[in-house]
Short mmCIF file of C-alpha atoms in Angstrom, two decimals:
data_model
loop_
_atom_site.label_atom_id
_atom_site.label_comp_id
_atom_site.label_asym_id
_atom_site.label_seq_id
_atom_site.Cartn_x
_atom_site.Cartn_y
_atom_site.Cartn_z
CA UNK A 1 92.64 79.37 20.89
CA UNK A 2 90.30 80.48 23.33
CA UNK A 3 87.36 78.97 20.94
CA UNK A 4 88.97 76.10 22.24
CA UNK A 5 86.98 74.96 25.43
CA UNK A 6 88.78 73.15 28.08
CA UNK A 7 88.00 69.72 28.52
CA UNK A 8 85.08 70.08 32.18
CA UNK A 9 85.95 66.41 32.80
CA UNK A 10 89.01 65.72 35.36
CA UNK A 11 90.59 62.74 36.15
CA UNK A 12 89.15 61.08 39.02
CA UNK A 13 92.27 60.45 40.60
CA UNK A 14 93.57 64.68 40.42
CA UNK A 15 94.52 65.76 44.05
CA UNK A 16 92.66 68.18 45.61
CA UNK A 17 93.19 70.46 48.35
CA UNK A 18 91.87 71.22 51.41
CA UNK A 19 88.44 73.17 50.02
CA UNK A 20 87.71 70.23 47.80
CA UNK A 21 89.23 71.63 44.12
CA UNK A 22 91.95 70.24 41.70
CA UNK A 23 94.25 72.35 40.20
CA UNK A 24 92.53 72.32 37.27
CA UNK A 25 89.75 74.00 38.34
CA UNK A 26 92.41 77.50 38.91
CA UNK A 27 92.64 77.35 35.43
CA UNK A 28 90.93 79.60 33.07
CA UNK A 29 90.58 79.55 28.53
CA UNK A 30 93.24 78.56 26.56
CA UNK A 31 96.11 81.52 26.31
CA UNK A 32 96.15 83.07 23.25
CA UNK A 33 99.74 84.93 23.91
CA UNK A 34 102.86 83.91 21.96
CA UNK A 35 104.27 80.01 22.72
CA UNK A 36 107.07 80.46 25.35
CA UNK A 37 105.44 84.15 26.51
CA UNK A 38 106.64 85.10 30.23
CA UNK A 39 103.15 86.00 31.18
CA UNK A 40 102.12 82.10 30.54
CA UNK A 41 104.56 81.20 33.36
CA UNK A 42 103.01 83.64 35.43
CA UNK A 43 99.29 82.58 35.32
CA UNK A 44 100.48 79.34 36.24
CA UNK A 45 102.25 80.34 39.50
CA UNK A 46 98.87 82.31 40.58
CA UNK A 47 97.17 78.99 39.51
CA UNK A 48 99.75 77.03 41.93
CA UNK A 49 99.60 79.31 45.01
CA UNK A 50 95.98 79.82 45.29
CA UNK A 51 95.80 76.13 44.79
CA UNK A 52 98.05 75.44 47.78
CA UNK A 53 96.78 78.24 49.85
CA UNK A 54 92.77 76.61 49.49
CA UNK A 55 91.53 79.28 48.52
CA UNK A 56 87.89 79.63 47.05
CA UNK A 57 88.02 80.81 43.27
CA UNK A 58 84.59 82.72 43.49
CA UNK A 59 86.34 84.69 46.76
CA UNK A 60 88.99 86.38 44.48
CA UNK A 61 87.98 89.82 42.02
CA UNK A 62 91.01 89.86 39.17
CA UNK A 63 90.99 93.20 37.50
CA UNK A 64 93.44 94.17 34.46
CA UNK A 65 93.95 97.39 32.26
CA UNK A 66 95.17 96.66 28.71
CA UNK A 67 97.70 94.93 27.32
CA UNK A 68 99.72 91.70 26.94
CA UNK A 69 99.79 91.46 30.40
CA UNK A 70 95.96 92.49 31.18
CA UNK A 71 94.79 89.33 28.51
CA UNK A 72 95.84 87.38 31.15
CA UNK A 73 93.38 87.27 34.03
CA UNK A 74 91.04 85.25 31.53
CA UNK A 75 93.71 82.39 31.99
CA UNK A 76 93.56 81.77 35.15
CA UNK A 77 90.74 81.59 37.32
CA UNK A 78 87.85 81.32 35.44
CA UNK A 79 85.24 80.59 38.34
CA UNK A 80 86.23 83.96 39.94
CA UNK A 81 84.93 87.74 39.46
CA UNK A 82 86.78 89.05 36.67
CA UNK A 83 86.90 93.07 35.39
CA UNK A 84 88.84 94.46 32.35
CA UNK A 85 89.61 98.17 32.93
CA UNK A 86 90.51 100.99 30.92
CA UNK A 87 94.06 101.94 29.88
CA UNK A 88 95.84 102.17 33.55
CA UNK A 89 92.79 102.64 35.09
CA UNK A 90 93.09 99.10 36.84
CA UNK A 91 93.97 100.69 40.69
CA UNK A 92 91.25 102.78 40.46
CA UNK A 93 88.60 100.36 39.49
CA UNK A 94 89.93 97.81 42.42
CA UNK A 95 89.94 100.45 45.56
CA UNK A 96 86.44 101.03 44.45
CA UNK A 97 85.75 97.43 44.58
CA UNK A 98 87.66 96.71 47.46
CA UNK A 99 85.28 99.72 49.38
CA UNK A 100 82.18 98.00 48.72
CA UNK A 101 83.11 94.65 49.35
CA UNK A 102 86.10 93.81 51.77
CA UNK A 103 85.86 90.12 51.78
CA UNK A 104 87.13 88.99 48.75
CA UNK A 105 90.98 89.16 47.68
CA UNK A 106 91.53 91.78 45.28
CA UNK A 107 94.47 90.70 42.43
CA UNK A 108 95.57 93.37 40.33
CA UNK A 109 97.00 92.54 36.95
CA UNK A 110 99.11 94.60 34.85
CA UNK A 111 101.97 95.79 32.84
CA UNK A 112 104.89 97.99 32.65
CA UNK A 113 102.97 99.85 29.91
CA UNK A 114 99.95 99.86 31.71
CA UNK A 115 101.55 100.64 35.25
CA UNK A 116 104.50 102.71 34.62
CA UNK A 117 103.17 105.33 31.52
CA UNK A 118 99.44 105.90 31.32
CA UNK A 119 98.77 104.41 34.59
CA UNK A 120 101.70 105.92 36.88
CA UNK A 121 99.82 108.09 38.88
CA UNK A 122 97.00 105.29 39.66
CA UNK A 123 100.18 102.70 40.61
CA UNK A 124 101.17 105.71 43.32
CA UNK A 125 97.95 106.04 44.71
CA UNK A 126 96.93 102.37 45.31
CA UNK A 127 100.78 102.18 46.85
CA UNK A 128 100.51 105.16 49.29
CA UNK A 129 96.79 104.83 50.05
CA UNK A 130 97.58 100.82 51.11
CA UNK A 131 94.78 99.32 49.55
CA UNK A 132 94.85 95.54 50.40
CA UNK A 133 95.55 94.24 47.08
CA UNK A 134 98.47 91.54 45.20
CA UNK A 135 99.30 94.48 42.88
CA UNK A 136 101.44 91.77 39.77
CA UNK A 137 103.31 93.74 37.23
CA UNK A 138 104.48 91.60 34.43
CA UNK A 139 107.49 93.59 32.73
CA UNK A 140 108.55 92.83 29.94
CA UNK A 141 110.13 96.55 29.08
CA UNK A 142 108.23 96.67 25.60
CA UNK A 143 105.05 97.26 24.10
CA UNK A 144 104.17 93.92 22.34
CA UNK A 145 100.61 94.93 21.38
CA UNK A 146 102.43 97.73 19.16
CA UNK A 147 105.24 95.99 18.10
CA UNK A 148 107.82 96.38 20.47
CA UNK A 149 108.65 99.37 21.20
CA UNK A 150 110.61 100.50 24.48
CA UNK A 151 108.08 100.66 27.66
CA UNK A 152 108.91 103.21 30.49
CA UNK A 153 110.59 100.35 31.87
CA UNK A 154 113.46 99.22 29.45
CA UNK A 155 116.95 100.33 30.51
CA UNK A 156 119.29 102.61 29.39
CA UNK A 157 121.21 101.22 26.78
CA UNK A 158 119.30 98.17 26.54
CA UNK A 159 118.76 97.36 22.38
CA UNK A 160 115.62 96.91 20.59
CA UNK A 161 114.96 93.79 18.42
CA UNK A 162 115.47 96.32 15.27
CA UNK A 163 118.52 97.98 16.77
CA UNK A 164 117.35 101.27 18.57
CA UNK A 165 118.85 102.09 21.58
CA UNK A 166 117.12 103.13 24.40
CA UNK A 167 118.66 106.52 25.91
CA UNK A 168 116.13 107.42 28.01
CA UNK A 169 116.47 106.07 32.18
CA UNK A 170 114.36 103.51 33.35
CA UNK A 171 111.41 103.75 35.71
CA UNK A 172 111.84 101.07 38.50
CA UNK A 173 108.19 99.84 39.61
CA UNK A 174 109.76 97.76 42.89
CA UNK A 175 111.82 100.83 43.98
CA UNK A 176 109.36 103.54 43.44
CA UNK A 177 106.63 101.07 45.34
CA UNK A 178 109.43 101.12 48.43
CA UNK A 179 109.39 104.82 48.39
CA UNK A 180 105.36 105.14 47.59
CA UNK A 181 105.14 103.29 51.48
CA UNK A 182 103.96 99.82 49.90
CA UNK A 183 104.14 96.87 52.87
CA UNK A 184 105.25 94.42 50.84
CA UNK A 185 107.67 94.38 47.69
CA UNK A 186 109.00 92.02 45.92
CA UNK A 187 110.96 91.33 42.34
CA UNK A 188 110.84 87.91 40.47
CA UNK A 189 111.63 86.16 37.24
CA UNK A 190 108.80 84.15 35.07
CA UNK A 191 111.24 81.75 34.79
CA UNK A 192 112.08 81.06 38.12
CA UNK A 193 109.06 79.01 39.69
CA UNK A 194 110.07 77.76 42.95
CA UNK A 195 110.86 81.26 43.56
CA UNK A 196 107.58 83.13 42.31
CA UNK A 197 104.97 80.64 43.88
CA UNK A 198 105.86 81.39 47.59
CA UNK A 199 106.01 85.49 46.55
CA UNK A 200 102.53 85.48 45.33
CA UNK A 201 101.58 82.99 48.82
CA UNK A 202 103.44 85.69 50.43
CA UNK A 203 101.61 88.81 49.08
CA UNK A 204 98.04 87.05 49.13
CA UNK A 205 98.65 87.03 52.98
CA UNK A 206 99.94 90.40 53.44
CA UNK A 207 97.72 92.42 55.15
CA UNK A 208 98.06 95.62 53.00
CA UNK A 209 99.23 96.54 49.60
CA UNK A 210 101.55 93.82 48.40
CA UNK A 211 103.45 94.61 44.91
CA UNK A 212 105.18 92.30 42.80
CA UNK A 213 107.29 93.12 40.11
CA UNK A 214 107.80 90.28 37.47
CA UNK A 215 110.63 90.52 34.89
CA UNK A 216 108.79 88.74 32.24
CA UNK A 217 110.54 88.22 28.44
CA UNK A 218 108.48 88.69 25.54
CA UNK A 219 109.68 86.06 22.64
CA UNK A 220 108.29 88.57 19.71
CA UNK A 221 110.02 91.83 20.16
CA UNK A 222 112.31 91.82 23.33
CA UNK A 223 114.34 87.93 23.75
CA UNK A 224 117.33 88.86 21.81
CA UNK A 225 121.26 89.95 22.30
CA UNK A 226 121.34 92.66 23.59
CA UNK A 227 117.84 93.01 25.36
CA UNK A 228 118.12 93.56 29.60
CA UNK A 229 115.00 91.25 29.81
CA UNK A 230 115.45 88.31 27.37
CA UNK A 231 115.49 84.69 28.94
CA UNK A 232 119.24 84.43 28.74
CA UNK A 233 120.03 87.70 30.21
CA UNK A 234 117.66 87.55 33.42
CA UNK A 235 119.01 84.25 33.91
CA UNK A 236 122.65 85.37 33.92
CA UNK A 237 122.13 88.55 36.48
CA UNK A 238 119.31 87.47 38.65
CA UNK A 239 120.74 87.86 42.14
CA UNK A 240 118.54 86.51 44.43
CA UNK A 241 118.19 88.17 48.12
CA UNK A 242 115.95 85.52 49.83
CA UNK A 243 114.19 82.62 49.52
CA UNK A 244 110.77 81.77 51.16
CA UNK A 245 109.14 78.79 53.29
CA UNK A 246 105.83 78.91 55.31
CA UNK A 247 105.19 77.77 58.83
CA UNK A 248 101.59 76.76 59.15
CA UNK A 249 99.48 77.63 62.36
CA UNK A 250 98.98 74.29 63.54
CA UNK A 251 102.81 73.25 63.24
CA UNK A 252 105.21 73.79 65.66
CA UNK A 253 107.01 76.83 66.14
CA UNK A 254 110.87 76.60 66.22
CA UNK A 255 113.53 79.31 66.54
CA UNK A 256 116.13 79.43 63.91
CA UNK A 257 119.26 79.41 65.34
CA UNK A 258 121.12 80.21 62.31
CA UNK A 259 121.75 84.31 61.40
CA UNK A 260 121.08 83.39 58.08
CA UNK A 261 117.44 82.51 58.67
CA UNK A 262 114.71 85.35 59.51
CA UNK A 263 111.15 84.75 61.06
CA UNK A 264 108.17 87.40 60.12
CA UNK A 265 104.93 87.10 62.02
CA UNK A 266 101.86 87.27 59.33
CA UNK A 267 98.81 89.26 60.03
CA UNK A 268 96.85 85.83 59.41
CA UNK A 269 99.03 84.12 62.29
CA UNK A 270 101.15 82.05 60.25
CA UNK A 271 104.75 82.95 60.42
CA UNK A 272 107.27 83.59 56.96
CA UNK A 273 110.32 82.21 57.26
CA UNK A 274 112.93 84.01 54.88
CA UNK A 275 116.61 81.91 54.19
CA UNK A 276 118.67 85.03 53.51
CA UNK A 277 120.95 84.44 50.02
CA UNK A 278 122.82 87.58 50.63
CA UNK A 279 124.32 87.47 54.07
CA UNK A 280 123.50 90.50 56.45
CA UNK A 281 119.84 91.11 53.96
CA UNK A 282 117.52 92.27 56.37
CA UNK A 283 113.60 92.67 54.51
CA UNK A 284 112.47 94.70 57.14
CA UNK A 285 114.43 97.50 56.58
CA UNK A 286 112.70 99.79 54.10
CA UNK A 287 116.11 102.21 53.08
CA UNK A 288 118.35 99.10 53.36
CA UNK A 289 116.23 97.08 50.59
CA UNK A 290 116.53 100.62 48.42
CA UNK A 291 120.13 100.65 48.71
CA UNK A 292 120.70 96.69 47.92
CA UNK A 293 118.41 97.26 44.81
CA UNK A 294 120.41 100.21 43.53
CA UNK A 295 123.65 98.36 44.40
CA UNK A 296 122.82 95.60 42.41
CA UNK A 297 121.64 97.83 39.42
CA UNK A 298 124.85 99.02 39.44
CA UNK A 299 126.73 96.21 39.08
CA UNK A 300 124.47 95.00 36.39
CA UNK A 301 122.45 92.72 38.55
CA UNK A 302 118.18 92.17 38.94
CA UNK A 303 117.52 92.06 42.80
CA UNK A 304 114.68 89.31 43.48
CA UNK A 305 113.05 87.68 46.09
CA UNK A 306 111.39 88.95 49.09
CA UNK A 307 113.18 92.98 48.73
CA UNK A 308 110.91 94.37 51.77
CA UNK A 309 107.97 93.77 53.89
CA UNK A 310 106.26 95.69 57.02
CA UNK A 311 104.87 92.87 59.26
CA UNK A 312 102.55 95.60 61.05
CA UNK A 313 101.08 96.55 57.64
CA UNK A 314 97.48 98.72 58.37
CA UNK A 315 94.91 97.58 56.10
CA UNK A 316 93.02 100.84 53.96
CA UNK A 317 89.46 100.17 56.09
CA UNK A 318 91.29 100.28 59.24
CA UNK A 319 92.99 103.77 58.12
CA UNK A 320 89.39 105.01 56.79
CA UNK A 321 87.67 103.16 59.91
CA UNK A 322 84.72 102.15 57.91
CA UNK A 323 82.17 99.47 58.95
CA UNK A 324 83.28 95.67 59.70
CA UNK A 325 80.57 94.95 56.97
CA UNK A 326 80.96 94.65 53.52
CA UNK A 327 79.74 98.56 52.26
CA UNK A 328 77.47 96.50 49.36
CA UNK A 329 75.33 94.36 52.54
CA UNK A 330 74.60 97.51 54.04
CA UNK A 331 70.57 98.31 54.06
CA UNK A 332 69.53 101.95 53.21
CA UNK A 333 68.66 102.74 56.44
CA UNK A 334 72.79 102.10 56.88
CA UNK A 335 74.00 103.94 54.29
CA UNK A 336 71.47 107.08 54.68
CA UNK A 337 71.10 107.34 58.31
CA UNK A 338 68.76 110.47 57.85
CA UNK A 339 69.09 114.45 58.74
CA UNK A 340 69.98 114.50 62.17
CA UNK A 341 73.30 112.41 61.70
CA UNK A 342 74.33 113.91 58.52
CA UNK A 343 73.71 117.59 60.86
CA UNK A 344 75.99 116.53 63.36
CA UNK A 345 79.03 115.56 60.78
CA UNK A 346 78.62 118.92 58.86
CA UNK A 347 79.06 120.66 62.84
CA UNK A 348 82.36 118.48 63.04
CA UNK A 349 83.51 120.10 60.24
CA UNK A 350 82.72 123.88 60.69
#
């Protein structure tokens, strides 16, 4: 329970990485979700990549809408800036943070519920606009605060715990992102850790708006025969595209020499290496990853891994051309640079 406090002494002999910080101190309050919940597995892949990637927990904002899914930025983190939005308002919220202050990484939090009904149009504009954001989805294709009923999500035919069917066609997050102009797309399991740890690495370093869809089972209302995203299902059609390793700057750079292996320049100078699964896969084609996604729906299969990314990914300021400077450092005299100025922009305009 999150009345519960968390032990604040650590073992004197936890590792710590290269900014001085255990893993323990990623962590945030005691979950209060249901024992074997998706979303669990999830905070504690964001836990292990920013971890491993050294990065400072007061440098990251986490914002959330409601839901399952938006509980969860309170356990993880808990030294960073933290903001729980309105229903689907969470996109919104973040671009506005990310315009006054530039410099810290923005991770979005939220849910098929909270992405894919009430929130769709903010999910479209924080895609097209490129806001420099890890935009996580945890989809579970219910609505577990209201007792399980189908999400936007859920696929046809797909049964609830009580029997319905679903008749209505499913809204894919991953594929709309593609055609929205997202740089950086991506589909995992919360079961599959070795594979969602590097994706969230991945998407922290992308240089624009970075979306992951998570297929994440909720025990309570959606785990059972004949659900599309229980445990045993996922497991059984998860085709993966790609897996992921990281080349560091100081290391050594080597050419692959095998087709099956696929270097991608990052915008921070390190280099992603992707070990193609599928033969032929190539991430960097936008309309090819659309067409292996729908291929593999088709057959009846979840596409995950790495399913596109834009190595020359603009970041939002660069498209607005706004200051180097963090908007909220700016002085008055900055932001209000008087008459005269203000004059001159109105003639640009007539």
């Amino acid at each position: 329970m999150t009345y519960l406090a968390k032990p604040k002494l650590h073992h004197p002999s936890l590792t710590k990485n290269a900014v001085g910080y255990t893993r323990r101190d990623y962590e945030g309050k005691v979950s209060t979700l249901c024992a074997g919940c998706g979303h669990d597995a999830i905070s504690a892949a964001i836990v292990q990549a920013c971890w491993q990637l050294d990065i400072e927990p007061h440098r990251v904002a986490k914002l959330s809408g409601i839901g399952c899914s938006s509980k969860t930025p309170d356990y993880f983190l808990g030294a960073s800036h933290g903001f729980n939005t309105v229903h689907g308002r969470m996109p919104s919220v973040l671009t506005g943070a990310y315009l006054a202050n530039r410099e810290l990484l923005y991770l979005g939090v939220s849910g098929d519920g909270d992405s894919a009904s009430i929130g769709l149009g903010q999910f479209a504009h924080a895609m097209r606009r490129g806001v420099r954001m890890v935009y996580l989805v945890e989809n579970n294709g219910v609505y577990g605060l209201t007792k399980g009923q189908f999400s936007a999500t859920a696929d046809k035919g797909s049964v609830a715990k009580k029997g319905a069917t679903n008749n209505d066609a499913a809204i894919d997050l991953a594929a709309l992102a593609l055609q929205l102009g997202a740089t950086f797309v991506a589909r995992s399991f919360s079961g599959d850790k070795a594979q969602l740890v590097p994706l969230i690495e991945a998407a922290i370093r992308h240089g624009g708006a970075a979306f992951i869809d998570v297929v994440s089972p909720c025990v309570a209302f959606n785990n059972h025969a004949g659900s599309t995203r229980s445990y045993d299902h996922v497991r059984a059609h998860n085709e993966a595209l790609n897996r992921i390793d990281f080349i560091a700057l100081a290391d050594e750079q080597v050419v692959p020499d095998s087709p099956d292996v696929i270097d991608v320049p990052q915008a921070d100078g390190t280099t992603l290496r992707l070990r193609r699964t599928t033969p032929g896969y190539d991430p960097t084609d936008r309309l090819g990853a659309m067409s292996a996604m729908q291929l593999r729906a088709a057959a009846g299969e979840i596409a995950t891994g790495l399913l596109y990314l834009d190595p020359q990914a603009r970041d939002w300021h660069a498209a607005q051309r706004t200051t180097a400077s963090p908007l909220n450092t700016l002085g008055e005299e900055d932001l209000c640079p008087g008459s005269e100025a203000l004059e001159k922009i109105n003639a640009g305009l007539r």
